[in-house]
Amino acid sequence: MPSRRVAAKPPTVPSPSPSSSSVDAPPANLATSVKHAAAQQGQGLVAAVGSLWHNYRTQTAPKLKLIDCFMLFLVLTGVIQFVYCFAVTNFPFNAFIGGFAAAVGQFVLLGALRIQSNPANKATFPSLSPERAFGDFLFGSLILHFFVWNYLG
């Protein structure tokens, strides 16, 4: 028979002496320093968003801004459809699925169009003209809406 185990005593932690270094002790005004750090981070976030918005407005081509507006419209349309389905009713469920799939599919096609027609990505798509990218977008949109129309019944 194995020997009986005895529970070990918890280790004793020596209490800190009053002469410990100031590195181990928290600063006396910890709350003030935390608030100051949070304020600096908030200002940094606001500055970063402001810089992002300024660079977007000045460096993005107008046709890409138009695509971005359409993508924002599709996101809002999808969110409104989703909220309506859960808040009010989902009676014609095929209509919800078809409309939501159309919004998501069109968003994906627009994302591909934006990537292909961005002048910064010219090296990635050397043989693809913006007109060809737009033609592919139109063809994909027609196929997408054909399937959505058939799904609705």
XYZ file of C-alpha atoms in Angstrom:
153
model
C 0.000 0.000 0.000
C 1.436 3.405 -0.945
C 2.357 5.798 1.756
C -0.142 8.404 2.752
C 0.361 11.828 1.247
C 0.432 14.847 3.439
C -0.781 18.167 2.124
C 2.023 20.632 1.860
C 1.863 23.873 3.711
C 1.347 26.907 1.540
C 4.599 28.734 1.017
C 5.053 31.761 3.148
C 5.656 34.979 1.322
C 7.916 37.392 3.115
C 6.308 40.731 3.704
C 7.969 43.609 1.923
C 10.236 45.644 4.054
C 9.730 49.361 4.285
C 13.160 49.894 2.777
C 12.252 48.272 -0.573
C 13.204 50.145 -3.702
C 10.869 52.647 -5.315
C 10.768 50.560 -8.504
C 8.644 47.891 -6.805
C 6.211 50.339 -5.235
C 3.454 51.911 -7.361
C 3.619 55.653 -7.786
C 1.683 57.718 -5.318
C -0.423 59.321 -8.035
C -1.261 56.180 -10.018
C -4.789 57.311 -10.848
C -3.506 60.577 -12.270
C -0.876 58.873 -14.406
C -3.432 56.346 -15.729
C -5.843 59.140 -16.643
C -3.024 61.025 -18.361
C -1.998 57.931 -20.358
C -5.625 57.308 -21.379
C -5.991 60.913 -22.509
C -2.822 60.629 -24.583
C -4.069 57.417 -26.198
C -7.418 59.043 -26.945
C -5.684 61.986 -28.565
C -3.486 59.576 -30.516
C -6.551 57.710 -31.766
C -8.274 60.921 -32.821
C -5.110 62.078 -34.574
C -4.744 58.736 -36.363
C -8.354 58.767 -37.574
C -7.996 62.396 -38.667
C -4.827 61.588 -40.577
C -6.473 58.565 -42.202
C -9.477 60.643 -43.298
C -7.264 63.455 -44.638
C -5.123 61.014 -46.650
C -8.235 59.276 -47.996
C -9.745 62.568 -49.180
C -6.549 63.830 -50.798
C -4.999 60.667 -52.249
C -7.948 58.494 -53.338
C -9.156 58.757 -56.919
C -12.754 60.001 -57.410
C -13.877 56.770 -59.102
C -12.636 54.778 -56.096
C -14.540 57.123 -53.782
C -17.678 56.445 -55.831
C -17.135 52.697 -55.463
C -16.612 53.180 -51.712
C -19.896 55.098 -51.440
C -21.737 52.291 -53.222
C -20.082 49.738 -50.911
C -21.197 51.755 -47.874
C -24.733 51.834 -49.295
C -24.691 48.045 -49.694
C -23.478 47.557 -46.113
C -26.262 49.793 -44.806
C -28.805 47.970 -46.977
C -27.683 44.600 -45.632
C -27.780 45.829 -42.023
C -31.272 47.288 -42.474
C -32.525 44.044 -44.031
C -30.993 41.994 -41.220
C -32.472 44.209 -38.491
C -35.871 44.223 -40.208
C -35.845 40.432 -40.448
C -35.279 40.017 -36.710
C -37.206 43.036 -35.422
C -40.356 42.972 -37.550
C -40.870 39.748 -39.481
C -39.174 37.254 -41.717
C -42.391 36.127 -43.430
C -41.145 36.042 -47.002
C -37.916 34.366 -45.906
C -36.863 33.813 -49.524
C -37.078 37.567 -50.050
C -34.804 38.192 -47.070
C -32.270 35.586 -48.182
C -32.338 36.833 -51.771
C -32.006 40.497 -50.828
C -29.270 39.861 -48.299
C -27.378 37.613 -50.727
C -27.685 40.299 -53.415
C -26.242 42.936 -51.077
C -23.365 40.712 -49.960
C -22.636 39.459 -53.475
C -22.677 42.945 -54.955
C -20.361 44.106 -52.146
C -17.885 41.345 -53.005
C -18.028 42.174 -56.709
C -17.461 45.858 -55.941
C -14.498 44.962 -53.745
C -12.958 43.057 -56.649
C -13.640 45.983 -58.987
C -12.054 48.417 -56.534
C -8.925 46.296 -56.191
C -8.578 45.782 -59.946
C -9.181 49.422 -60.900
C -6.960 50.958 -58.207
C -3.934 52.600 -59.883
C -1.735 51.491 -56.965
C -2.387 47.844 -57.939
C -1.345 48.253 -61.572
C 1.714 46.039 -61.009
C -0.499 43.241 -59.665
C -2.804 43.304 -62.710
C -0.513 44.362 -65.591
C -2.665 43.010 -68.428
C -6.045 44.048 -66.989
C -7.421 47.402 -68.083
C -9.987 49.261 -65.954
C -12.517 48.788 -68.758
C -12.008 45.020 -68.687
C -12.387 45.029 -64.888
C -15.651 46.959 -65.240
C -16.876 44.523 -67.899
C -16.121 41.598 -65.585
C -17.980 43.422 -62.819
C -21.053 43.905 -65.035
C -21.020 40.274 -66.160
C -20.709 39.047 -62.565
C -23.501 41.381 -61.460
C -25.820 40.073 -64.178
C -25.161 36.476 -63.149
C -25.619 37.332 -59.454
C -28.926 39.086 -60.036
C -30.125 36.283 -62.320
C -29.648 33.791 -59.479
C -31.218 36.145 -56.928
C -34.230 36.697 -59.202
C -34.684 32.956 -59.664
C -34.330 32.339 -55.930
C -37.146 34.783 -55.195
C -39.467 32.553 -57.193
